[in-house]
Short mmCIF file of C-alpha atoms in Angstrom, two decimals:
data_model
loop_
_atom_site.label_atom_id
_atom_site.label_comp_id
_atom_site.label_asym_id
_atom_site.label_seq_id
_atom_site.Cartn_x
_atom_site.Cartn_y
_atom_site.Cartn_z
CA UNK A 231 34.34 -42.21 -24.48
CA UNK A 232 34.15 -45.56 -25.99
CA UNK A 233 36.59 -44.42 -28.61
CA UNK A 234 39.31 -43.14 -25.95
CA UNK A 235 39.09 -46.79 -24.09
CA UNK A 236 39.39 -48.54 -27.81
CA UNK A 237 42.24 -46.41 -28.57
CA UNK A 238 44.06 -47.23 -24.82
CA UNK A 239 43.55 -50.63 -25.78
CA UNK A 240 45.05 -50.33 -28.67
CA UNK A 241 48.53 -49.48 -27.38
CA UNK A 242 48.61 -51.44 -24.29
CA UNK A 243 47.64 -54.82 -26.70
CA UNK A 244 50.30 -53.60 -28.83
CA UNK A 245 48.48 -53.65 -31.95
CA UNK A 246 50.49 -52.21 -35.03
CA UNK A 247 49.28 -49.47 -36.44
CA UNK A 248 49.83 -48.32 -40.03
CA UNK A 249 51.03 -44.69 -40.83
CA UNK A 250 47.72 -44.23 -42.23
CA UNK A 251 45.77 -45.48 -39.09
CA UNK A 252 48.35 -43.30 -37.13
CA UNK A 253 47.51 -40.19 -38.89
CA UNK A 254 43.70 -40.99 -38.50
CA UNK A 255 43.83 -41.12 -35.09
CA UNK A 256 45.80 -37.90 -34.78
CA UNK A 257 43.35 -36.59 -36.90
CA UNK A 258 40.40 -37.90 -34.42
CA UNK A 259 41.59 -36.58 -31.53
CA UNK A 260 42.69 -32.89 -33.35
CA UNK A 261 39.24 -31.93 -35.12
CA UNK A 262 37.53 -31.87 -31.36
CA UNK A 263 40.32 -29.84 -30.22
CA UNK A 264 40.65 -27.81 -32.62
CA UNK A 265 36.68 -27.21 -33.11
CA UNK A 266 36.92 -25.91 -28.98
CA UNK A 267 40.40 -23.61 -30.00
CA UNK A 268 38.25 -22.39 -33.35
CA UNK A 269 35.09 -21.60 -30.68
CA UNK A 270 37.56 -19.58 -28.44
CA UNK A 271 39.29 -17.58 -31.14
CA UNK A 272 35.91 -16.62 -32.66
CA UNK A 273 35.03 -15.75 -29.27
CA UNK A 274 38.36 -13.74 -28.95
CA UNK A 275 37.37 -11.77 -32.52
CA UNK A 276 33.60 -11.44 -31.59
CA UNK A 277 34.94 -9.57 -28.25
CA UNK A 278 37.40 -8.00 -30.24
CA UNK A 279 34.65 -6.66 -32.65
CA UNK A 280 32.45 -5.73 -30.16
CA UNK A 281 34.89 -3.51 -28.20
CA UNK A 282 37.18 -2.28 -31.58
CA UNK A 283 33.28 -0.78 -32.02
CA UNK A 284 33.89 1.41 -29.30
CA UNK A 285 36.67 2.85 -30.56
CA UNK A 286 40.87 2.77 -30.59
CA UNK A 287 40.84 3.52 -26.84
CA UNK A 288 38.71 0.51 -26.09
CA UNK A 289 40.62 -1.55 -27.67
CA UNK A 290 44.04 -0.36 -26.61
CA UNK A 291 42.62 -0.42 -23.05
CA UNK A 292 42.56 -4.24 -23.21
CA UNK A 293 45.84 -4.60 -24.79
CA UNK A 294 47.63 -3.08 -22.25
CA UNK A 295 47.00 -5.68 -19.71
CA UNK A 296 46.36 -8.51 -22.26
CA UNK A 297 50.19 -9.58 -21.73
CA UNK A 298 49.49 -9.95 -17.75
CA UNK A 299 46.57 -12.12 -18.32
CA UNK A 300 48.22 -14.57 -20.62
CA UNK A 301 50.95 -14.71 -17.62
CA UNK A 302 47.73 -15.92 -15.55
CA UNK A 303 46.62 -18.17 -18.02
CA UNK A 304 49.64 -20.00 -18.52
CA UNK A 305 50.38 -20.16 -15.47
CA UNK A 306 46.89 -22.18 -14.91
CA UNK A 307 47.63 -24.33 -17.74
CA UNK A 308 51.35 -25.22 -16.18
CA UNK A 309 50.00 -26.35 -13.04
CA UNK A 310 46.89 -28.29 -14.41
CA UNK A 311 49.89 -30.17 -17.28
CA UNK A 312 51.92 -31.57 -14.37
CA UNK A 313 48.66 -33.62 -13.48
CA UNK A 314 47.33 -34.23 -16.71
CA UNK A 315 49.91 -35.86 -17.99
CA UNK A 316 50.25 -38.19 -15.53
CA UNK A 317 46.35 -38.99 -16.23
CA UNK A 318 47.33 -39.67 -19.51
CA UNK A 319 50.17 -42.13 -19.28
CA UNK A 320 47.41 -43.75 -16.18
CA UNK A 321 45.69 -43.96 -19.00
CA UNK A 322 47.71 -45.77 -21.32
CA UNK A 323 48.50 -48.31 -18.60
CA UNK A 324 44.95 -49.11 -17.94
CA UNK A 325 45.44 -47.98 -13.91
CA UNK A 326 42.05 -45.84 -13.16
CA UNK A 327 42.42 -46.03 -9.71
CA UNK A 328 45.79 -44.07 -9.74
CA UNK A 329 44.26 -41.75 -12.34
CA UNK A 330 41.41 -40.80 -9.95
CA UNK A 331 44.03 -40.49 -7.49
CA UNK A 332 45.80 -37.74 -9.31
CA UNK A 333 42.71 -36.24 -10.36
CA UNK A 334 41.99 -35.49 -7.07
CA UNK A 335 45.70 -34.03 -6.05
CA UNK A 336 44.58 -31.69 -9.04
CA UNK A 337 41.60 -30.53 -7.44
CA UNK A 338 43.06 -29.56 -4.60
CA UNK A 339 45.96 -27.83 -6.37
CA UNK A 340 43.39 -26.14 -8.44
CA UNK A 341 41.62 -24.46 -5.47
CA UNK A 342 44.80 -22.86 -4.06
CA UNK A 343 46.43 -21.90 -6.65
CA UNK A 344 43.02 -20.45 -8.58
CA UNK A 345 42.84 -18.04 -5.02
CA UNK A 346 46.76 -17.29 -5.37
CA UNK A 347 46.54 -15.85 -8.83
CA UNK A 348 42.91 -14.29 -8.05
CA UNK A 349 44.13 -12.65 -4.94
CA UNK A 350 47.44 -11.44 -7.26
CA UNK A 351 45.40 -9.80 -9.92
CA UNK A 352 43.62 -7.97 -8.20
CA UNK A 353 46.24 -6.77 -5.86
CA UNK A 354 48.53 -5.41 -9.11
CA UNK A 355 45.34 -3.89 -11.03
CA UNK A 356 45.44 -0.49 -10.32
CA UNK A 357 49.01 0.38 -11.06
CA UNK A 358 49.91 -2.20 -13.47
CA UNK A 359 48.66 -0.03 -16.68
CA UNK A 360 50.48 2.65 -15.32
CA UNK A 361 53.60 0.91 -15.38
CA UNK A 362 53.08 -0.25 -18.57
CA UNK A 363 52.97 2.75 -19.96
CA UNK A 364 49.31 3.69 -20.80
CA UNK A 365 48.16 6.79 -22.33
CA UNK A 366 46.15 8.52 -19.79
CA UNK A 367 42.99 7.87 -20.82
CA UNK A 368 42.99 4.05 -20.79
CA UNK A 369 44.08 3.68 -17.23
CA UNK A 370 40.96 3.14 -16.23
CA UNK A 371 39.40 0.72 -18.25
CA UNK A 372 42.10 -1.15 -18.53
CA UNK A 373 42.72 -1.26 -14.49
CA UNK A 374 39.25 -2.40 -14.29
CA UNK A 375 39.09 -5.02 -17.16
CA UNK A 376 42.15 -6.71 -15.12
CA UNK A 377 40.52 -6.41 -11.63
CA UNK A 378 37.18 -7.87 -13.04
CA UNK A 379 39.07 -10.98 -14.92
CA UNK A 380 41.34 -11.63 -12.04
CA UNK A 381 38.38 -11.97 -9.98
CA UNK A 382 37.68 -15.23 -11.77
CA UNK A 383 40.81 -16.61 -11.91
CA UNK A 384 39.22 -20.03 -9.98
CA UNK A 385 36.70 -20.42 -12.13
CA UNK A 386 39.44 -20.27 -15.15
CA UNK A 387 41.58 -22.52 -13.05
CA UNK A 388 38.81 -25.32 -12.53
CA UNK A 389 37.60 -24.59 -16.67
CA UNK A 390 41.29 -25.74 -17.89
CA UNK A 391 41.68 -28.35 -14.85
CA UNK A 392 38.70 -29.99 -15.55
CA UNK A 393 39.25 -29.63 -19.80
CA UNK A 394 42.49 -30.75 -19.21
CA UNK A 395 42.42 -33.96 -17.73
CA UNK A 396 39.54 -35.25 -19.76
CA UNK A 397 41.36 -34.15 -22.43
CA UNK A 398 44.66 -36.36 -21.23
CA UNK A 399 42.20 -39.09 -20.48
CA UNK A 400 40.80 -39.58 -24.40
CA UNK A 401 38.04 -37.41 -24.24
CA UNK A 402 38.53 -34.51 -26.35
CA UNK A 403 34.47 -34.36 -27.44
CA UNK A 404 33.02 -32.88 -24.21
CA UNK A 405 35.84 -29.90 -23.59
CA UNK A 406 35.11 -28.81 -27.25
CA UNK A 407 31.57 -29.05 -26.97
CA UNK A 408 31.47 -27.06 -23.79
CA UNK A 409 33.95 -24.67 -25.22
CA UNK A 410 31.61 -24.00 -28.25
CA UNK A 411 29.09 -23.18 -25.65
CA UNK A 412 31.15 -20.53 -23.85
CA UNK A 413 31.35 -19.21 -27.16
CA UNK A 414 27.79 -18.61 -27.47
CA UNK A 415 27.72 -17.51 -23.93
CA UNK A 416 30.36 -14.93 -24.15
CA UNK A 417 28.64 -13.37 -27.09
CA UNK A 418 24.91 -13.38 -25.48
CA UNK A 419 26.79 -12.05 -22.49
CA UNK A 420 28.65 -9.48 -24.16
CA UNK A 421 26.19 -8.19 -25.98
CA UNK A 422 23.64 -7.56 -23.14
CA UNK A 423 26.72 -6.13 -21.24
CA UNK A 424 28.82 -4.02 -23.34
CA UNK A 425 26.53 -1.85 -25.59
CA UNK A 426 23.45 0.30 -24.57
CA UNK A 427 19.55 -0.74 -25.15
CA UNK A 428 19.16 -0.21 -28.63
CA UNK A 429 16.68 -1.09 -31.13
CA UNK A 430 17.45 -3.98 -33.63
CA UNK A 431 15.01 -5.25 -36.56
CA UNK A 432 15.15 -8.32 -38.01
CA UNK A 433 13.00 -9.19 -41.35
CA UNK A 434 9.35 -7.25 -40.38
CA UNK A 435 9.92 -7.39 -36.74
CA UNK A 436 11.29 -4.61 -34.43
CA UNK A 437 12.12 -5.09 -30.57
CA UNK A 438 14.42 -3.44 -28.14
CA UNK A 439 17.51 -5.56 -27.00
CA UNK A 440 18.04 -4.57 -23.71
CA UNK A 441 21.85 -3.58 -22.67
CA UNK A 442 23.86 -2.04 -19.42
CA UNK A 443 26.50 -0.23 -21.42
CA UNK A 444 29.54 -0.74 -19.50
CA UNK A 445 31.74 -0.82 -22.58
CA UNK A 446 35.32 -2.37 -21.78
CA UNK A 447 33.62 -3.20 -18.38
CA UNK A 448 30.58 -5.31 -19.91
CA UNK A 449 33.67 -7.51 -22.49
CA UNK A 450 35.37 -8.06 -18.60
CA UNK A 451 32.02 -9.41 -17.15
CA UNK A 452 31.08 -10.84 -19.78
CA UNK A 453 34.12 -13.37 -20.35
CA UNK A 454 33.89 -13.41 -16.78
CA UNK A 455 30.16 -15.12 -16.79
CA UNK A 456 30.67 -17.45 -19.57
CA UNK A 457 34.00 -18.62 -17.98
CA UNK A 458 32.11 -19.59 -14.74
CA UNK A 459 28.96 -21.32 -16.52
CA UNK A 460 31.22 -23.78 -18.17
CA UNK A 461 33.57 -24.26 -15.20
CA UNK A 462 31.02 -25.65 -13.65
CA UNK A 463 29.82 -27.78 -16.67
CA UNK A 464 32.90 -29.02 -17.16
CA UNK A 465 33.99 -30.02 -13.35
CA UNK A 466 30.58 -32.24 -13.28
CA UNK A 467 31.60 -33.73 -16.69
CA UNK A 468 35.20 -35.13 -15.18
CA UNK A 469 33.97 -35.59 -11.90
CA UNK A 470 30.43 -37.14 -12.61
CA UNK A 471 30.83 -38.45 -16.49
CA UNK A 472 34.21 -39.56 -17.34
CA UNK A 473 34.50 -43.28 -17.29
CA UNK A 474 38.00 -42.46 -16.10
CA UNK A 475 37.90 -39.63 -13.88
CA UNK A 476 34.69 -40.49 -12.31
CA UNK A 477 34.72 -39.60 -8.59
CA UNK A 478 33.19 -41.80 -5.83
CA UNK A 479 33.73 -42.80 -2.16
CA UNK A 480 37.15 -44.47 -2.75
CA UNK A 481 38.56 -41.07 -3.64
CA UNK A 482 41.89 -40.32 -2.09
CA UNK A 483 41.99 -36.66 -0.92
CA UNK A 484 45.23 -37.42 1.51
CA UNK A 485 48.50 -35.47 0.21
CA UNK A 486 50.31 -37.80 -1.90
CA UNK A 487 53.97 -37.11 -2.02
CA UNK A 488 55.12 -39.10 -4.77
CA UNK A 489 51.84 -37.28 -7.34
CA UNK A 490 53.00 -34.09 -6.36
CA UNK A 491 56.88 -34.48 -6.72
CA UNK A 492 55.89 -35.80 -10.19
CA UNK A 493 53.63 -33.04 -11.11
CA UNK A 494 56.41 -30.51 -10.28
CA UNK A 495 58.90 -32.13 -12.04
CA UNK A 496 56.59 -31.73 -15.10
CA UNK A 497 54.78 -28.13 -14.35
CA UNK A 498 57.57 -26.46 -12.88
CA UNK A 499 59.72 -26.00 -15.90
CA UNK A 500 56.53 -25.36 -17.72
CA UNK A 501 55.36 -22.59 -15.50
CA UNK A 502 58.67 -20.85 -16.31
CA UNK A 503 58.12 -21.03 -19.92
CA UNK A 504 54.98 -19.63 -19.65
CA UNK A 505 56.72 -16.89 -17.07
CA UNK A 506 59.20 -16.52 -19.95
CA UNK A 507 57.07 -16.29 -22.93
CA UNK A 508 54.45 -14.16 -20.79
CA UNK A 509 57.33 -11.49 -19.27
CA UNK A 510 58.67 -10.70 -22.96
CA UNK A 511 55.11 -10.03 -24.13
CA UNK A 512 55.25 -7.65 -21.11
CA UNK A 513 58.42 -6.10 -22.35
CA UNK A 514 57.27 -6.10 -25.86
CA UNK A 515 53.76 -4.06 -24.88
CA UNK A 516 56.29 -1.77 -23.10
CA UNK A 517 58.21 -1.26 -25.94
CA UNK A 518 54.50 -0.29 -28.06
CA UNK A 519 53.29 1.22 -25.60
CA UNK A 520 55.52 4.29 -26.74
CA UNK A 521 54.25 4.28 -30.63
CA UNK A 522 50.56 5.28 -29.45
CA UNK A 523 47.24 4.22 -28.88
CA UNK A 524 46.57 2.73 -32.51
CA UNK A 525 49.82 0.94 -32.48
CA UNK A 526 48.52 -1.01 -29.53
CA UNK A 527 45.16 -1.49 -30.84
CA UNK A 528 47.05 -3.00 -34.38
CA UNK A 529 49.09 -5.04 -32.04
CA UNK A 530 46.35 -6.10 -29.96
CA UNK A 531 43.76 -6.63 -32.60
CA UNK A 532 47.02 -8.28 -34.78
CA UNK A 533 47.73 -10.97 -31.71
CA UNK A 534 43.57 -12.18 -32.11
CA UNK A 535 43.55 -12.45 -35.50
CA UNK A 536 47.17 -14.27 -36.04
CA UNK A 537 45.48 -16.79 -33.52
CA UNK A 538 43.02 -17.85 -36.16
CA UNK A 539 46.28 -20.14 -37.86
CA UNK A 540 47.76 -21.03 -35.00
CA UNK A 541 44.63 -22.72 -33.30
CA UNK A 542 45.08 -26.39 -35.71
CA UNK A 543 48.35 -25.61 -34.04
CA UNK A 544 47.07 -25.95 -30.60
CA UNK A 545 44.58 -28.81 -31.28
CA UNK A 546 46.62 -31.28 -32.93
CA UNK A 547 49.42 -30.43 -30.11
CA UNK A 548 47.01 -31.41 -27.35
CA UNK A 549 46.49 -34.71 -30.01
CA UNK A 550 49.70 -35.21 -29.55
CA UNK A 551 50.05 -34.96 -25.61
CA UNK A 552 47.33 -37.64 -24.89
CA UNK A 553 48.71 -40.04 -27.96
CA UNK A 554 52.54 -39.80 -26.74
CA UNK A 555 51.45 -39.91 -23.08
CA UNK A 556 49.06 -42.77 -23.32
CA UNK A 557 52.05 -44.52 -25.63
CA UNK A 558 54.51 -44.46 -23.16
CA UNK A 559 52.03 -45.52 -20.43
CA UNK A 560 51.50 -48.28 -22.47
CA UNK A 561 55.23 -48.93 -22.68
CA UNK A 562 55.24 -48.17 -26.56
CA UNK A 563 58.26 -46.09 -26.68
CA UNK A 564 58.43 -46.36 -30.38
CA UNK A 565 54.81 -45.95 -30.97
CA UNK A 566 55.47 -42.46 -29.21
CA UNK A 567 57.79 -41.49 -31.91
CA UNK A 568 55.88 -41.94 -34.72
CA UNK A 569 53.03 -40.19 -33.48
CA UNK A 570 55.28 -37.09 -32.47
CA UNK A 571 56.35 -37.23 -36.07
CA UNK A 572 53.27 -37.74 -37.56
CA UNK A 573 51.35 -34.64 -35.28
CA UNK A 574 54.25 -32.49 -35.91
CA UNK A 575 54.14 -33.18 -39.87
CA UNK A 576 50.30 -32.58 -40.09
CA UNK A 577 50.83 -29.50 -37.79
CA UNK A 578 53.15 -27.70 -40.07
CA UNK A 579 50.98 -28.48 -42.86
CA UNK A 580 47.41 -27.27 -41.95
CA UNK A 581 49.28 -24.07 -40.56
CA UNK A 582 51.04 -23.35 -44.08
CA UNK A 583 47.89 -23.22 -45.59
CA UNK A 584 46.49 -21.09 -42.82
CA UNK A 585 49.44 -19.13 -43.15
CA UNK A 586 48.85 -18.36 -47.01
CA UNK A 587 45.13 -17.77 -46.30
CA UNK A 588 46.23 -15.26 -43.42
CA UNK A 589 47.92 -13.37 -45.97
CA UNK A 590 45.68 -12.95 -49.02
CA UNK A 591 42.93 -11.95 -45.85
CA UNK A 592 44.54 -9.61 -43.54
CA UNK A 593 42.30 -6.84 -44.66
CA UNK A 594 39.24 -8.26 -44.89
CA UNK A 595 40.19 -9.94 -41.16
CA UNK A 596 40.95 -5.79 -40.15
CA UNK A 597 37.87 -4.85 -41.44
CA UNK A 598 35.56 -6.98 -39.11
CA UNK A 599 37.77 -6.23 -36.04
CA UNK A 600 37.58 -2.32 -36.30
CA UNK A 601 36.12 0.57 -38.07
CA UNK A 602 39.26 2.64 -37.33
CA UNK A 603 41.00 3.44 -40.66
CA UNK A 604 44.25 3.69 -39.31
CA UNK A 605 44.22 0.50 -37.44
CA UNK A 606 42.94 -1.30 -40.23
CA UNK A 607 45.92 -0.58 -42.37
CA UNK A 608 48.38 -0.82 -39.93
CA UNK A 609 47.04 -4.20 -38.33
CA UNK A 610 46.58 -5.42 -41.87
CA UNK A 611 50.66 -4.80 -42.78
CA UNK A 612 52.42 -6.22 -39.69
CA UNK A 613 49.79 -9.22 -39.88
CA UNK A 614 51.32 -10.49 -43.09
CA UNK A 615 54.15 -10.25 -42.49
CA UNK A 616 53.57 -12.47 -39.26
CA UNK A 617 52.33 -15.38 -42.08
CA UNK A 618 55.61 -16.14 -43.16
CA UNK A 619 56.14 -17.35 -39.73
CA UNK A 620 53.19 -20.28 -39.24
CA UNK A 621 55.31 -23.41 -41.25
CA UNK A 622 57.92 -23.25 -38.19
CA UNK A 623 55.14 -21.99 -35.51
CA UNK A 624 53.62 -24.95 -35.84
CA UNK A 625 56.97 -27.52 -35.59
CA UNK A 626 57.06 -25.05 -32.35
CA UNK A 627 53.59 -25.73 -31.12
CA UNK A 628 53.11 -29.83 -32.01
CA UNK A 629 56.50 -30.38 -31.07
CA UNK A 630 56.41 -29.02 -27.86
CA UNK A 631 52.80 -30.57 -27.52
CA UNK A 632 54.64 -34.20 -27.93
CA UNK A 633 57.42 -33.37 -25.44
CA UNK A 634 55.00 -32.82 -23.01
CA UNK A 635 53.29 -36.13 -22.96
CA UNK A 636 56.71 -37.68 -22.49
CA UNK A 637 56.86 -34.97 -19.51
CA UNK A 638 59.69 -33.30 -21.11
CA UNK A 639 59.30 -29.71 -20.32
CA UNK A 640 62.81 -28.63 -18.89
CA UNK A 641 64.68 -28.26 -22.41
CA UNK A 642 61.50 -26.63 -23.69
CA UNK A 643 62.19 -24.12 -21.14
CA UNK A 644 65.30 -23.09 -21.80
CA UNK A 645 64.59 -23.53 -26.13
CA UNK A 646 61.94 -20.58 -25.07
CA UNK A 647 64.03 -19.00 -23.02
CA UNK A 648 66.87 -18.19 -25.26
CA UNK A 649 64.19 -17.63 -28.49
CA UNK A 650 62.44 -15.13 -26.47
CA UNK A 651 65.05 -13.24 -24.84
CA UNK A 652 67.56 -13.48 -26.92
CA UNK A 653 66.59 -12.86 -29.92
CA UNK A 654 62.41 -11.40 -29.67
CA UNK A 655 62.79 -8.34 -27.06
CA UNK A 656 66.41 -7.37 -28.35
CA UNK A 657 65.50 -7.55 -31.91
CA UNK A 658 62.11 -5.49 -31.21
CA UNK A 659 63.92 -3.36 -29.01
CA UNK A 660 66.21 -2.32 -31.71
CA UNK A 661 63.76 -2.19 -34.57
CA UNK A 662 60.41 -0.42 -32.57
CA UNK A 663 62.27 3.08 -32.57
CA UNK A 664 63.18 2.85 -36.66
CA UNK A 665 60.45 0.37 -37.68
CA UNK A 666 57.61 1.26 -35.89
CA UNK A 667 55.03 -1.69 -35.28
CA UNK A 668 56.36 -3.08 -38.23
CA UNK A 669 59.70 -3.91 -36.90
CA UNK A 670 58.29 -5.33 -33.59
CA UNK A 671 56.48 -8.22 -35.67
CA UNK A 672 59.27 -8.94 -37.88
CA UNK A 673 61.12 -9.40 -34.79
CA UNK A 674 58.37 -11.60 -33.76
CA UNK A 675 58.36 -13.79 -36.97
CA UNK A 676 61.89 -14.14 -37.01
CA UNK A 677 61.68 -15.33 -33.38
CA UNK A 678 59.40 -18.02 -34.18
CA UNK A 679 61.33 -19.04 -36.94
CA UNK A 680 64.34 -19.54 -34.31
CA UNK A 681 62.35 -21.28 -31.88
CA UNK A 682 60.37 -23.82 -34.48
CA UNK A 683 64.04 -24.69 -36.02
CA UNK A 684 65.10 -25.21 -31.93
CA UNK A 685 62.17 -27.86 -31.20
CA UNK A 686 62.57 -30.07 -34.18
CA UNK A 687 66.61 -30.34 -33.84
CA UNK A 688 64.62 -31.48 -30.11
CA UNK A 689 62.21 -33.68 -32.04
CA UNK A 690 64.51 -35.90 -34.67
CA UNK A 691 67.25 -36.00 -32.14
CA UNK A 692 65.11 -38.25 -30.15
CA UNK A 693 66.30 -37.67 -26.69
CA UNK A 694 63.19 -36.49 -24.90
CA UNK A 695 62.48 -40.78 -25.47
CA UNK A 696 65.50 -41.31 -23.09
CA UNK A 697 64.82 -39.05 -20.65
CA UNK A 698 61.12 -39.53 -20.94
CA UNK A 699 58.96 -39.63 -17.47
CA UNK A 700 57.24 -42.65 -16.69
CA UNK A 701 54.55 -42.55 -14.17
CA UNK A 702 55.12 -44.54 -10.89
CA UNK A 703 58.80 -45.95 -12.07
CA UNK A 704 57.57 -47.57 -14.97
CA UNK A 705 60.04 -48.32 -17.73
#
């Protein structure tokens, strides 16, 4: 915390920074948040391990609907942006009261939206994996695995509210640390939940772990559990802990007009990327659906383990929300260039390397995910060709990471928009009948290709800075 109020008072004193001092402090803020997205995508392959165990089916089960919950997820992390980044240009200017102010707008968005999407999910659970085209006998699990995780849609709503804004606010520490401990809490969880009592011996000792073996069920309730310890971790962290967030009796809970026109501007556009990006991965598990179970498991199992490079990605893009926010706050228009510049250029090169490294490992990756033969060779062939992708997947990510500290998320929209749709599903479309699973993902990696060449022409021609949003008028 100390750190996140030295580096506010940095920009708002207008103290020069060197590149070098630049790049540290991008560097600062991404190793937290990248340390929490490295705890949730071993928590994605531990649950993918534990239920590839089970068998093809299992795995295929959760795949089906895994398109429909990143649709919910997004649409969380849409609504809780339009807030946070108005926290974090508060928090360039130094204004906590008006930061507590939005913070509590948030909470109240959280709460009704968290019941919308719950109430949604579970409404569209028992035919959605029908319409998707399921093979008979993964209907059911994968009916109940959405019912069960729509269920606690408010607790995920509160987790990424709560993660969000003390992100936006300079502390990046406690959302990793509590995501870590998810991590561990999805794996105790899972393993008590998915797989039978068994016996298990470790050195000279020999006990019985105990287990309910609900299989597909036990990974939903599981996730579920974890996701609702840590909500409520991280709500008394902001609410109780942050220096900036803090909550007391001065809290304004009346509707504020002017917090929530803002926060639309900004989440609006957002939430119809997310729509976008979401509904194509909906259209492109409808066009796998066709090629069989193991071609959705490869898929499936192929989406968890690409996420391993693109999670640097991810950190150093919420880095580079909370600098570029906080800069303009502060009125440092060209302090928010450089460190757009200097996120995206450290983006592209941590996920090169973890492109490279995502080749020369595909099969080793397969071989922890599943025992399945076939979906070990498959997965392992349409990951690597999904490397050559990560250089431009990353100007994609940071970029658009940047853009939305300056609260530009309309172009964004539309960049994603014509990527997805115009060149993903059509090209995937096309290729799925003579490729296989093969040509879906090199329709995927020449997507991203498209769309990481579409956000830096955004980037170096500098025009998110003259449109950029600044909080309460300021200029």
């Amino acid at each position: 915390m100390a750190e996140a109020r030295e580096q506010a008072q940095y920009l708002r004193e207008c103290v020069e920074l060197s590149r070098r001092q630049q790049l540290r402090m991008v560097v600062r803020l991404s190793i937290p948040a990248i340390l929490a997205q490295l705890s949730t995508t071993v928590m994605q392959y531990i649950d993918a391990a534990m239920v590839g165990s089970l068998g093809a089916g299992a795995s295929a089960s959760i795949g089906l609907v895994s398109s429909t919950i990143w649709l919910m997820n997004g649409l969380c992390i849409a609504a809780v942006m339009g807030f946070s980044v108005q926290v974090a240009q508060l928090s360039g200017a130094g204004d906590r009261r008006k930061g507590q102010a939005v913070f509590c707008q948030s909470i109240l968005m959280g709460a009704g939206l968290g019941l919308i999407l719950a109430l949604t999910g579970v409404g569209i659970s028992s035919w959605l994996p029908r319409w998707l085209g399921g093979e008979p006998e993964i209907l059911e699990d994968a009916s109940r695995y959405l019912l069960i995780y729509a269920c606690a849609m408010p607790s995920l709503q509160f987790r990424q509210l709560a993660g969000g804004m003390l992100q936006c606010s300079g502390d990046i520490k406690t959302p990793s640390i509590l995501s870590i401990a998810m991590c561990a809490l999805d794996v105790v969880f899972n393993s008590l939940l998915i797989f039978p009592a068994r016996q298990v011996s470790a050195a000279a000792w020999t006990f019985t772990l105990p287990g309910a073996g609900l299989g597909v069920t036990g990974a939903a309730l599981g996730t579920a559990l974890a996701d609702v310890f840590v909500a409520c971790a991280m709500m008394w962290a902001a609410c109780r802990r942050s220096d900036f967030l803090r909550l007391d009796r001065n809290c304004r809970w009346r509707f504020d007009p002017l917090c929530w026109r803002t926060a639309l501007r900004i989440s609006l556009p957002l939430a119809l990327e997310r729509a976008i990006l979401s509904s194509a991965q909906i259209a492109s598990t409808r066009i796998v659906a066709p090629l069989g179970t193991v071609a959705i498991a490869a898929n499936t199992l192929g989406v968890t383990a690409e996420s391993l490079c693109y999670l640097p990605g991810n950190g150093i893009g919420t880095a580079a929300t909370t600098l570029v926010g906080q800069s303009l706050g502060a009125g440092r228009r060209d302090m928010a260039r450089r460190f757009a510049r200097v996120s995206v250029g450290l983006g592209v090169a941590v996920m090169s390397t973890a492109g490279l490294l995502l080749f020369l490992l595909a099969p080793a990756i397969f071989t922890v995910l599943t025992p399945d033969p076939a979906v070990r060779q498959l997965g392992s062939q349409v990951l690597r060709i999904e490397a050559f992708a990560e250089p431009l997947f990353a100007a994609a990510i940071v970029t658009a990471g940047a853009l939305r500290g300056a609260g530009d998320t309309e172009l964004p929209s539309m960049m994603n928009l014509i990527s997805m749709w115009g060149v993903r599903i059509p090209a995937a479309a096309f290729l799925a009948p003579r490729l296989g699973l093969h040509g879906v993902w090199i329709a995927m990696c020449g997507e991203l290709c498209v769309r990481g060449s579409l956000f830096l022409i955004r980037l170096f021609r500098e025009r998110w800075l003259d449109h950029a949003l600044m909080i309460e008028g300021r200029t």
